[in-house]
Amino acid sequence: MASEPNSSLPAWRALTEHAASAGQLHLRELFARDGQRAANFRVEHGHWLLDLSRQRITAQTLALLFDLARAADLPARIAAMFRGDAINSTEGRAVLHTALRSSFAGPPDVQAEVRESRRRLTEFAAAVRRGELSGSTGRRFTQVVNIGIGGSDLGPLLVCESLRHEWSGGITPHFVSNVDRTQLEDLIRSVDPAETLIIVCSKTFTTLETQANAHAARDWIVGALGEEAVAAHFVAVSTNAAAMDAFGIAPQRRFTLWDWVGGRYSVWSAIGLVAELVIGSEKFEQFLAGASEFDRHFIEAPYERNLPVLMGVIGVWNRSFLNLPTLAVLPYDQRLARLAAYLQQLEMESNGKSVTLDGLAVGAATAPVMWGEPGSNGQHSFFQMLHQGTPSAALDFIAPLRGSWGGTLGQDLALRNCFAQTQALAFGLGLDEVKAEMAKAGTSSADIARLAPHRVYEGNRPNSLLLYPKTTARTLGNLLALYEHSVFVQGTLWGINSFDQFGVELGKKLASGISMTGDKPTAGPGAQGLAALIAYVARNR
Ligand code: F6P
């Protein structure tokens, strides 16, 4: 057992002291002190630019954060992850999602299994896209439905939505995740079962929501096409062979993954099959290659130029030292509309922990609440709070230089908005400036006195800006790997296990003990309230 959490390290204490001094400087002051700040805090890698100049940091902040990273054994942890050590210590598992895309990650046997899996997936996708594999009536598949939840939904959904302009082959994706049956009912009313391929995506094949939706979809197919159609219309991605047997998934329609792939890190595996069917294997390989480029960069680049390390250490600085409770992710590209939902699981399921690897209290604030929307739309709703509300948030702006269709027309407007917001949030508008502007506009002194305080922008909202050429399979792979590694860096600095998720279990367990017909006795501290709720539902529906 380690005797102390990372928050007791001298490097942590040095940062606490530094936060009390340099951390209190306003961004206006930081820019005034350094005429080269924009250039000094800008890092380029490949086609990517990361602008950190509007983070509330100095060169010394970064040096101290790198000291903490080394004291927290970041170099050894990175090596251990890529080697395939069981760094998910609470579950005794390796963490090798990188092996799904990078030939330099994991041992040779893992690489061989990944190659074989890729071969089967490519063959299957090609056969479906060419119409060689068809439905039970011989009709070509034109619709593919992914039934899954959490990591078995959010990643494939993000890839399909972000790469809509790369769809080819005439296959339209659909996603069913919510247990309330709404998505399934909508689907049943809109697609022809004879042309529909259903992928049941569930690492465990026991997840309640996915099982309920998969069985309902099975009933739909059987009702429309007969029991024998199940083999032709269903595919499964899972580690659970016995459960796939019981469901009736044909052996040649099963794709596996491994216990070293966490759900929220699984889009690179067969869990991404729906996307591969929709964009084709060539584009899917580009997505994998994009992630691999950032794996290499994460391993090799010095910290000063290492994008995931920089984003990770700044995440810890903002959360644990500047006490910013949330991180808003604001893409200026409608294609990335689902990015925040994906990153929510990645960040909050990975680092939403309060004990260290050794079971001690972390002693610091960990994962921020991650949230967001496309920036252009957010500006007309929640940005009011970002500018003038409490508490203050950290922000990640993400913008491609060109629209996904290749043009610049609308994207120029989007970039203007994006750049304006980074400036406004960082520098704000002081009371004297507001008064001067109002006086210049001819406002009376009485109105200036009354209204000026409402028009003040405090600024000092720290933000990063990521620019890249265009949303493509490759740049999407870059972006997701960048955030994955940033999350890993943060987890390492906090000394926590970013790869388990025990926090989701209690709710699942309690739900399985509840009967809406009241035929299971309720027990435990909430029993009387629960019984009353169940009775209320029975009386009122
Ligand atoms: O309940 C959380 C979780 O286990 C996630 O970690 C996972 O992505 C999701 O459920 C779905 O799990 P499965 O793929 O096993 O159905």
Coordinates of C-alpha atoms and ligand atoms in Angstrom, one line a residue:
M1 CA 0.0 0.0 0.0
A2 CA 1.3 3.4 -0.9
S3 CA 1.3 5.6 2.2
E4 CA 0.3 8.8 0.5
P5 CA -1.9 9.9 -2.4
N6 CA -0.4 12.1 -5.1
S7 CA -2.0 15.1 -3.5
S8 CA 0.6 14.8 -0.7
L9 CA 3.6 14.8 -3.1
P10 CA 6.0 17.8 -2.9
A11 CA 5.2 18.5 -6.5
W12 CA 1.5 18.8 -5.7
R13 CA 2.2 21.2 -2.8
A14 CA 4.4 23.3 -5.1
L15 CA 1.5 23.6 -7.5
T16 CA -0.9 24.5 -4.7
E17 CA 1.4 27.4 -3.7
H18 CA 1.8 28.4 -7.3
A19 CA -2.0 28.4 -7.8
A20 CA -2.3 30.9 -4.9
S21 CA 0.0 33.3 -6.7
A22 CA 0.4 32.9 -10.5
G23 CA -2.9 31.1 -10.7
Q24 CA -4.7 34.3 -9.6
L25 CA -3.4 36.4 -12.5
H26 CA -6.0 37.6 -15.0
L27 CA -5.5 36.6 -18.6
R28 CA -5.3 40.2 -19.5
E29 CA -2.3 40.5 -17.1
L30 CA -0.7 37.4 -18.5
F31 CA -0.9 38.7 -22.0
A32 CA 0.3 42.2 -20.9
R33 CA 3.4 40.6 -19.3
D34 CA 4.4 38.6 -22.3
G35 CA 4.3 40.0 -25.8
Q36 CA 5.1 36.6 -27.3
R37 CA 2.5 34.7 -25.3
A38 CA 0.4 33.7 -28.3
A39 CA 3.4 32.1 -29.9
N40 CA 4.9 30.7 -26.7
F41 CA 1.8 28.7 -25.7
R42 CA 0.9 27.4 -29.2
V43 CA 1.9 23.8 -30.2
E44 CA 1.6 22.3 -33.6
H45 CA 1.7 18.6 -34.4
G46 CA 1.0 17.3 -37.9
H47 CA -2.0 19.2 -39.2
W48 CA -3.1 20.1 -35.7
L49 CA -2.7 23.3 -33.7
L50 CA -3.3 23.5 -30.0
D51 CA -3.5 27.1 -28.7
L52 CA -3.1 27.2 -24.9
S53 CA -2.3 30.9 -24.6
R54 CA -5.7 31.6 -23.1
Q55 CA -5.2 29.0 -20.3
R56 CA -4.4 30.6 -16.9
I57 CA -0.8 29.3 -16.9
T58 CA 2.7 30.5 -17.1
A59 CA 5.8 28.7 -18.2
Q60 CA 6.4 27.8 -14.6
T61 CA 2.9 26.3 -14.3
L62 CA 3.7 23.9 -17.1
A63 CA 7.1 23.1 -15.6
L64 CA 5.5 22.3 -12.2
L65 CA 2.8 20.2 -13.8
F66 CA 5.5 18.2 -15.7
D67 CA 7.3 17.7 -12.4
L68 CA 4.0 16.3 -11.0
A69 CA 3.6 14.1 -14.0
R70 CA 7.1 12.6 -13.5
A71 CA 6.5 12.3 -9.7
A72 CA 3.3 10.4 -10.5
D73 CA 5.3 8.0 -12.8
L74 CA 3.6 9.1 -16.0
P75 CA 6.5 7.8 -18.2
A76 CA 6.3 4.3 -16.6
R77 CA 2.5 4.2 -16.7
I78 CA 2.4 5.1 -20.4
A79 CA 5.0 2.3 -21.1
A80 CA 3.0 -0.1 -19.0
M81 CA -0.2 0.6 -20.8
F82 CA 1.3 0.1 -24.3
R83 CA 3.1 -3.0 -23.1
G84 CA 0.0 -4.6 -21.9
D85 CA 0.6 -4.7 -18.1
A86 CA -2.5 -5.2 -16.0
I87 CA -2.8 -1.5 -15.2
N88 CA -6.5 -1.9 -14.6
S89 CA -5.5 -3.2 -11.2
T90 CA -9.0 -3.5 -9.6
E91 CA -10.1 -5.8 -12.4
G92 CA -6.7 -7.4 -13.0
R93 CA -6.8 -6.5 -16.7
A94 CA -4.5 -5.0 -19.3
V95 CA -5.6 -1.8 -21.1
L96 CA -4.9 -2.4 -24.7
H97 CA -7.4 -0.5 -26.9
T98 CA -4.3 1.0 -28.5
A99 CA -3.4 -2.5 -29.9
L100 CA -6.6 -2.3 -31.9
R101 CA -5.1 0.5 -34.1
S102 CA -1.3 0.5 -33.4
S103 CA 1.0 -2.4 -34.4
F104 CA 3.5 -1.2 -31.8
A105 CA 1.1 -1.8 -28.8
G106 CA 0.7 -5.0 -26.9
P107 CA 2.3 -8.4 -27.2
P108 CA 2.5 -10.4 -30.5
D109 CA -0.3 -12.8 -29.6
V110 CA -2.6 -9.8 -29.1
Q111 CA -1.5 -8.3 -32.4
A112 CA -2.2 -11.6 -34.1
E113 CA -5.7 -11.7 -32.7
V114 CA -6.4 -8.2 -33.7
R115 CA -5.3 -8.8 -37.2
E116 CA -7.5 -11.9 -37.5
S117 CA -10.5 -9.8 -36.1
R118 CA -9.8 -7.0 -38.6
R119 CA -9.7 -9.6 -41.5
R120 CA -13.1 -11.0 -40.5
L121 CA -14.7 -7.6 -40.1
T122 CA -13.3 -6.3 -43.4
E123 CA -14.6 -9.4 -45.2
F124 CA -18.0 -9.2 -43.6
A125 CA -18.4 -5.5 -44.3
A126 CA -17.4 -6.0 -47.9
A127 CA -19.9 -8.8 -48.4
V128 CA -22.7 -6.8 -46.9
R129 CA -21.9 -3.7 -48.9
R130 CA -21.6 -5.7 -52.1
G131 CA -25.0 -7.4 -51.4
E132 CA -23.4 -10.9 -51.2
L133 CA -24.8 -11.3 -47.7
S134 CA -28.4 -10.4 -47.8
G135 CA -31.6 -10.8 -45.7
S136 CA -33.7 -14.0 -45.4
T137 CA -35.8 -13.0 -48.4
G138 CA -32.7 -12.3 -50.6
R139 CA -33.1 -8.5 -50.4
R140 CA -30.0 -6.5 -50.0
F141 CA -29.4 -4.8 -46.6
T142 CA -30.0 -1.1 -46.8
Q143 CA -30.5 -0.4 -43.1
V144 CA -28.3 -1.4 -40.2
V145 CA -29.3 -1.0 -36.6
N146 CA -26.8 -0.9 -33.7
I147 CA -28.4 -2.0 -30.5
G148 CA -26.1 -1.2 -27.6
I149 CA -25.6 1.4 -24.8
G150 CA -22.7 3.3 -23.3
G151 CA -19.5 2.5 -25.1
S152 CA -21.4 0.1 -27.3
D153 CA -23.4 3.0 -28.6
L154 CA -21.7 6.4 -28.2
G155 CA -18.6 5.6 -30.1
P156 CA -20.2 4.0 -33.2
L157 CA -22.9 6.7 -33.2
L158 CA -20.3 9.5 -33.0
V159 CA -18.3 8.0 -35.9
C160 CA -21.4 7.6 -38.1
E161 CA -22.7 11.1 -37.4
S162 CA -19.3 12.8 -37.7
L163 CA -18.5 11.1 -41.0
R164 CA -21.9 11.4 -42.6
H165 CA -20.2 13.0 -45.6
E166 CA -18.2 9.8 -46.0
W167 CA -21.2 7.4 -46.1
S168 CA -21.1 5.2 -49.2
G169 CA -22.6 1.9 -50.2
G170 CA -26.2 2.8 -49.6
I171 CA -26.5 1.6 -46.0
T172 CA -28.2 3.9 -43.5
P173 CA -27.3 3.5 -39.8
H174 CA -29.8 3.6 -36.9
F175 CA -29.1 3.4 -33.1
V176 CA -31.2 1.9 -30.4
S177 CA -29.9 2.4 -26.9
N178 CA -32.6 3.7 -24.6
V179 CA -34.6 1.0 -22.7
D180 CA -37.8 3.0 -22.9
R181 CA -38.4 1.5 -26.3
T182 CA -39.0 4.9 -28.0
Q183 CA -36.1 4.4 -30.5
L184 CA -37.2 0.9 -31.3
E185 CA -40.8 1.9 -31.9
D186 CA -39.7 4.7 -34.2
L187 CA -37.4 2.3 -36.1
I188 CA -40.1 -0.4 -36.6
R189 CA -42.4 2.2 -38.1
S190 CA -39.8 3.5 -40.5
V191 CA -37.7 0.6 -42.0
D192 CA -38.4 -2.6 -43.9
P193 CA -37.4 -5.6 -41.8
A194 CA -36.5 -7.6 -44.9
E195 CA -33.7 -5.0 -45.6
T196 CA -32.5 -4.6 -42.0
L197 CA -29.4 -6.0 -40.4
I198 CA -29.3 -5.8 -36.6
I199 CA -26.0 -5.7 -34.7
V200 CA -26.4 -6.5 -31.0
C201 CA -23.4 -4.7 -29.5
S202 CA -22.6 -5.7 -25.9
K203 CA -19.3 -6.6 -24.5
T204 CA -21.0 -8.5 -21.7
F205 CA -24.2 -9.5 -23.5
T206 CA -25.9 -9.1 -20.1
T207 CA -26.7 -5.3 -20.1
L208 CA -30.4 -5.0 -19.2
E209 CA -31.2 -2.2 -21.7
T210 CA -29.5 -3.9 -24.6
Q211 CA -31.0 -7.3 -23.8
A212 CA -34.5 -5.8 -23.7
N213 CA -34.1 -4.0 -27.0
A214 CA -32.4 -7.0 -28.7
H215 CA -35.2 -9.3 -27.7
A216 CA -37.8 -6.8 -28.8
A217 CA -36.1 -6.4 -32.1
R218 CA -35.9 -10.2 -32.4
D219 CA -39.6 -10.5 -31.9
W220 CA -40.1 -7.8 -34.6
I221 CA -38.0 -9.8 -37.1
V222 CA -39.5 -13.1 -36.2
G223 CA -43.0 -11.6 -36.4
A224 CA -42.3 -10.2 -39.9
L225 CA -40.0 -12.8 -41.4
G226 CA -40.2 -16.0 -39.3
E227 CA -37.9 -17.6 -36.7
E228 CA -35.4 -18.8 -39.4
A229 CA -34.7 -15.2 -40.3
V230 CA -32.9 -14.5 -37.0
A231 CA -29.7 -16.1 -38.3
A232 CA -29.6 -13.9 -41.4
H233 CA -30.7 -10.6 -39.8
F234 CA -28.7 -10.6 -36.5
V235 CA -25.0 -10.1 -35.9
A236 CA -23.5 -9.8 -32.4
V237 CA -20.3 -8.3 -31.0
S238 CA -19.5 -9.6 -27.5
T239 CA -17.1 -11.6 -25.3
N240 CA -20.0 -13.8 -24.1
A241 CA -20.3 -16.8 -26.4
A242 CA -22.9 -18.7 -24.3
A243 CA -25.3 -15.7 -24.3
M244 CA -24.9 -15.3 -28.1
D245 CA -25.7 -19.1 -28.4
A246 CA -28.8 -18.6 -26.4
F247 CA -29.9 -15.7 -28.5
G248 CA -29.5 -17.7 -31.7
I249 CA -26.6 -15.7 -33.2
A250 CA -25.1 -17.8 -36.0
P251 CA -21.4 -18.6 -35.3
Q252 CA -20.2 -16.9 -38.5
R253 CA -22.1 -13.8 -37.4
R254 CA -20.3 -13.3 -34.1
F255 CA -17.4 -10.9 -33.6
T256 CA -15.5 -10.9 -30.4
L257 CA -13.6 -8.4 -28.3
W258 CA -11.4 -8.9 -25.3
D259 CA -11.4 -8.1 -21.6
W260 CA -8.5 -5.7 -22.3
V261 CA -10.9 -3.4 -24.2
G262 CA -12.9 -1.2 -21.9
G263 CA -16.5 -0.3 -23.1
R264 CA -15.7 3.4 -23.5
Y265 CA -12.5 2.6 -25.4
S266 CA -14.1 0.0 -27.7
V267 CA -15.1 1.9 -30.9
W268 CA -11.8 0.8 -32.4
S269 CA -12.8 -2.9 -32.1
A270 CA -15.7 -4.9 -33.7
I271 CA -18.0 -2.5 -31.6
G272 CA -17.3 -0.1 -34.5
L273 CA -18.8 -2.5 -37.0
V274 CA -21.9 -0.4 -37.8
A275 CA -19.6 2.5 -38.8
E276 CA -17.4 0.2 -40.9
L277 CA -20.5 -1.0 -42.8
V278 CA -21.6 2.6 -43.4
I279 CA -18.3 4.2 -44.4
G280 CA -16.5 1.1 -45.7
S281 CA -13.4 -0.6 -44.5
E282 CA -11.0 1.7 -46.2
K283 CA -12.3 4.8 -44.3
F284 CA -12.5 2.8 -41.1
E285 CA -8.8 1.9 -41.5
Q286 CA -8.1 5.6 -41.9
F287 CA -9.9 6.2 -38.6
L288 CA -7.7 3.6 -36.9
A289 CA -4.6 5.1 -38.6
G290 CA -5.5 8.5 -37.3
A291 CA -5.6 7.2 -33.7
S292 CA -2.4 5.4 -34.2
E293 CA -0.7 8.6 -35.3
F294 CA -1.6 10.1 -31.9
D295 CA -0.6 7.0 -30.0
R296 CA 2.9 7.4 -31.5
H297 CA 2.9 11.1 -30.8
F298 CA 1.8 10.4 -27.1
I299 CA 4.7 7.9 -26.6
E300 CA 7.4 9.9 -28.4
A301 CA 6.9 13.7 -28.1
P302 CA 8.6 15.6 -25.2
Y303 CA 6.0 16.9 -22.8
E304 CA 6.4 20.5 -24.0
R305 CA 5.2 19.4 -27.5
N306 CA 2.9 16.5 -26.5
L307 CA -0.7 17.4 -27.2
P308 CA -2.4 14.8 -24.9
V309 CA 0.1 15.5 -22.1
L310 CA -0.5 19.2 -22.3
M311 CA -4.2 18.8 -22.4
G312 CA -4.1 16.3 -19.6
V313 CA -1.9 18.4 -17.2
I314 CA -4.0 21.5 -17.9
G315 CA -7.1 19.5 -17.1
V316 CA -5.7 18.7 -13.7
W317 CA -4.6 22.3 -13.2
N318 CA -8.1 23.7 -14.0
R319 CA -9.9 21.1 -11.9
S320 CA -7.7 20.5 -8.9
F321 CA -5.9 23.8 -8.5
L322 CA -8.2 26.5 -10.1
N323 CA -11.3 24.6 -8.8
L324 CA -13.2 24.8 -12.1
P325 CA -15.9 22.2 -11.8
T326 CA -16.9 21.8 -15.4
L327 CA -15.3 21.5 -18.8
A328 CA -17.5 22.6 -21.8
V329 CA -16.5 21.0 -25.2
L330 CA -17.5 23.3 -28.0
P331 CA -17.0 22.0 -31.5
Y332 CA -17.5 24.5 -34.3
D333 CA -18.6 21.8 -36.7
Q334 CA -22.2 20.4 -36.7
R335 CA -20.7 17.0 -37.7
L336 CA -19.3 16.8 -34.1
A337 CA -22.7 17.3 -32.5
R338 CA -22.4 14.1 -30.6
L339 CA -18.8 14.6 -29.4
A340 CA -19.7 15.9 -26.0
A341 CA -21.9 12.9 -25.3
Y342 CA -19.0 10.6 -26.2
L343 CA -16.5 12.5 -24.2
Q344 CA -18.8 12.6 -21.2
Q345 CA -18.5 8.9 -20.8
L346 CA -14.8 8.9 -21.6
E347 CA -13.9 11.5 -19.0
M348 CA -16.5 10.9 -16.3
E349 CA -16.7 7.1 -16.3
S350 CA -12.9 7.0 -16.4
N351 CA -11.9 9.7 -13.9
G352 CA -15.1 10.2 -11.8
K353 CA -13.4 8.5 -8.9
S354 CA -12.4 9.5 -5.4
V355 CA -10.0 6.8 -4.2
T356 CA -6.5 6.2 -5.5
L357 CA -5.2 3.0 -7.0
D358 CA -4.3 2.0 -3.4
G359 CA -7.7 2.8 -2.0
L360 CA -6.8 6.0 -0.3
A361 CA -8.8 9.2 -0.6
V362 CA -7.5 11.2 -3.6
G363 CA -7.5 14.4 -1.6
A364 CA -8.3 16.6 -4.6
A365 CA -11.2 17.3 -7.0
T366 CA -11.1 14.8 -9.9
A367 CA -13.0 14.6 -13.2
P368 CA -14.8 17.8 -14.2
V369 CA -18.4 17.6 -15.4
M370 CA -17.9 17.3 -19.1
W371 CA -20.6 18.7 -21.3
G372 CA -21.2 20.7 -24.5
E373 CA -22.9 21.3 -27.8
P374 CA -21.8 22.7 -31.1
G375 CA -20.5 26.2 -30.3
S376 CA -22.6 28.2 -32.8
N377 CA -25.8 26.9 -31.3
G378 CA -24.5 27.1 -27.7
Q379 CA -23.8 30.8 -28.2
H380 CA -27.6 31.3 -28.4
S381 CA -28.4 29.4 -25.3
F382 CA -26.0 28.6 -22.5
F383 CA -23.1 30.9 -23.3
Q384 CA -24.8 33.6 -21.2
M385 CA -23.8 31.6 -18.2
L386 CA -20.3 31.0 -19.5
H387 CA -19.7 34.7 -19.8
Q388 CA -21.4 36.1 -16.7
G389 CA -22.6 33.2 -14.5
T390 CA -21.3 31.3 -11.6
P391 CA -19.4 29.1 -11.3
S392 CA -16.9 29.7 -14.0
A393 CA -16.1 26.9 -16.5
A394 CA -13.1 25.7 -18.4
L395 CA -13.6 25.4 -22.2
D396 CA -12.3 23.4 -25.1
F397 CA -13.0 25.0 -28.5
I398 CA -12.5 22.6 -31.4
A399 CA -12.8 23.8 -35.0
P400 CA -11.9 22.5 -38.5
L401 CA -10.6 25.0 -41.0
R402 CA -12.9 23.7 -43.7
G403 CA -16.5 22.4 -43.6
S404 CA -16.9 18.7 -44.0
W405 CA -18.0 19.2 -47.6
G406 CA -14.7 20.9 -48.3
G407 CA -15.8 24.5 -48.6
T408 CA -15.1 27.5 -46.4
L409 CA -18.1 29.7 -46.8
G410 CA -20.2 28.8 -43.7
Q411 CA -17.0 27.7 -41.9
D412 CA -15.6 31.2 -42.1
L413 CA -18.6 32.4 -40.1
A414 CA -18.2 29.6 -37.7
L415 CA -14.5 30.4 -37.2
R416 CA -15.3 34.1 -36.7
N417 CA -17.7 33.1 -34.0
C418 CA -15.3 30.7 -32.4
F419 CA -12.4 33.1 -32.3
A420 CA -14.6 35.9 -31.0
Q421 CA -15.8 33.7 -28.1
T422 CA -12.3 32.6 -27.2
Q423 CA -11.4 36.3 -26.9
A424 CA -14.5 37.4 -25.1
L425 CA -14.3 34.6 -22.5
A426 CA -10.6 35.2 -21.9
F427 CA -10.5 39.0 -21.8
G428 CA -14.0 40.1 -21.0
L429 CA -15.0 43.7 -20.8
G430 CA -14.4 45.8 -17.7
L431 CA -16.7 48.3 -16.0
D432 CA -14.7 51.3 -17.2
E433 CA -14.8 50.0 -20.8
V434 CA -18.5 49.4 -20.6
K435 CA -19.1 52.9 -19.3
A436 CA -16.9 54.5 -22.0
E437 CA -18.7 52.5 -24.7
M438 CA -22.1 53.6 -23.3
A439 CA -21.1 57.2 -23.0
K440 CA -19.8 57.2 -26.6
A441 CA -23.2 55.8 -27.7
G442 CA -24.9 58.8 -26.0
T443 CA -26.4 56.9 -23.0
S444 CA -27.4 59.2 -20.1
S445 CA -25.3 59.1 -17.0
A446 CA -28.3 57.8 -15.0
D447 CA -28.7 54.8 -17.4
I448 CA -24.9 54.2 -17.4
A449 CA -25.0 54.0 -13.6
R450 CA -28.0 51.7 -13.7
L451 CA -27.1 49.4 -16.6
A452 CA -23.3 49.2 -16.7
P453 CA -22.9 46.5 -14.1
H454 CA -25.1 44.2 -16.1
R455 CA -22.9 44.6 -19.1
V456 CA -19.6 43.7 -17.5
Y457 CA -17.8 40.6 -18.6
E458 CA -15.3 39.4 -16.0
G459 CA -13.4 37.3 -18.6
N460 CA -10.6 35.0 -17.3
R461 CA -12.5 31.9 -18.4
P462 CA -9.6 29.6 -19.4
N463 CA -9.9 28.0 -22.8
S464 CA -8.0 25.9 -25.2
L465 CA -8.4 26.0 -29.0
L466 CA -7.8 23.0 -31.3
L467 CA -7.7 23.7 -35.0
Y468 CA -7.4 21.0 -37.7
P469 CA -8.0 20.9 -41.5
K470 CA -11.3 19.1 -41.8
T471 CA -13.4 16.4 -40.1
T472 CA -12.4 13.2 -41.9
A473 CA -12.0 9.6 -40.7
R474 CA -8.3 10.3 -40.0
T475 CA -8.7 13.5 -38.1
L476 CA -11.6 12.0 -36.1
G477 CA -9.2 9.1 -35.1
N478 CA -6.6 11.8 -34.1
L479 CA -9.1 13.7 -32.0
L480 CA -10.5 10.7 -30.1
A481 CA -7.1 9.3 -29.3
L482 CA -6.0 12.8 -28.2
Y483 CA -8.8 12.9 -25.6
E484 CA -8.3 9.3 -24.6
H485 CA -4.7 9.9 -23.7
S486 CA -5.5 13.2 -22.1
V487 CA -7.9 11.4 -19.8
F488 CA -5.2 8.8 -19.0
V489 CA -2.7 11.6 -18.1
Q490 CA -5.2 13.1 -15.7
G491 CA -6.0 9.8 -14.1
T492 CA -2.3 9.2 -13.6
L493 CA -1.8 12.6 -12.0
W494 CA -4.7 11.9 -9.7
G495 CA -3.3 8.4 -9.0
I496 CA -6.7 6.7 -9.8
N497 CA -7.7 3.8 -12.0
S498 CA -9.2 5.3 -15.1
F499 CA -10.3 1.9 -16.4
D500 CA -12.9 0.5 -14.0
Q501 CA -16.5 1.7 -13.4
F502 CA -17.8 0.3 -10.1
G503 CA -19.9 3.4 -9.7
V504 CA -22.4 2.2 -12.2
E505 CA -23.1 -1.1 -10.4
L506 CA -25.3 -0.1 -7.4
G507 CA -28.1 1.4 -9.5
K508 CA -28.1 -1.7 -11.8
K509 CA -28.4 -4.0 -8.7
L510 CA -31.2 -2.0 -7.2
A511 CA -33.1 -1.8 -10.5
S512 CA -33.0 -5.6 -10.8
G513 CA -34.6 -5.9 -7.4
I514 CA -37.6 -3.6 -8.2
S515 CA -40.8 -5.0 -9.6
M516 CA -43.3 -2.6 -11.1
T517 CA -46.1 -5.0 -10.3
G518 CA -45.1 -5.0 -6.7
D519 CA -44.6 -8.8 -6.6
K520 CA -41.0 -8.4 -5.2
P521 CA -40.8 -7.2 -1.6
T522 CA -38.9 -4.0 -1.3
A523 CA -36.1 -3.8 1.3
G524 CA -33.3 -1.6 2.4
P525 CA -33.2 2.1 3.5
G526 CA -35.5 3.4 0.7
A527 CA -38.1 0.6 1.0
Q528 CA -41.1 2.6 2.2
G529 CA -40.5 5.4 -0.4
L530 CA -40.1 2.9 -3.1
A531 CA -43.3 1.0 -2.3
A532 CA -45.2 4.3 -2.4
L533 CA -43.8 5.1 -5.8
I534 CA -44.7 1.7 -7.3
A535 CA -48.2 2.1 -5.8
Y536 CA -48.5 5.6 -7.3
V537 CA -47.5 4.3 -10.8
A538 CA -50.1 1.5 -10.5
R539 CA -52.9 3.9 -9.5
N540 CA -52.1 6.5 -12.1
R541 CA -51.1 4.9 -15.4
Ligands
F6P1 O1 -22.9 0.4 -17.2 C1 -21.8 0.9 -17.7 C2 -21.2 0.1 -18.8 O2 -20.6 -1.1 -18.3 C3 -20.2 0.8 -19.7 O3 -19.0 0.9 -19.2 C4 -20.4 0.1 -21.0 O4 -19.8 0.9 -22.1 C5 -21.8 -0.1 -21.1 O5 -22.2 -0.3 -19.8 C6 -22.3 -1.2 -22.0 O6 -21.8 -2.4 -21.6 P1 -21.9 -3.7 -22.6 O7 -21.2 -3.4 -23.8 O8 -21.4 -4.8 -21.8 O9 -23.4 -3.9 -22.9

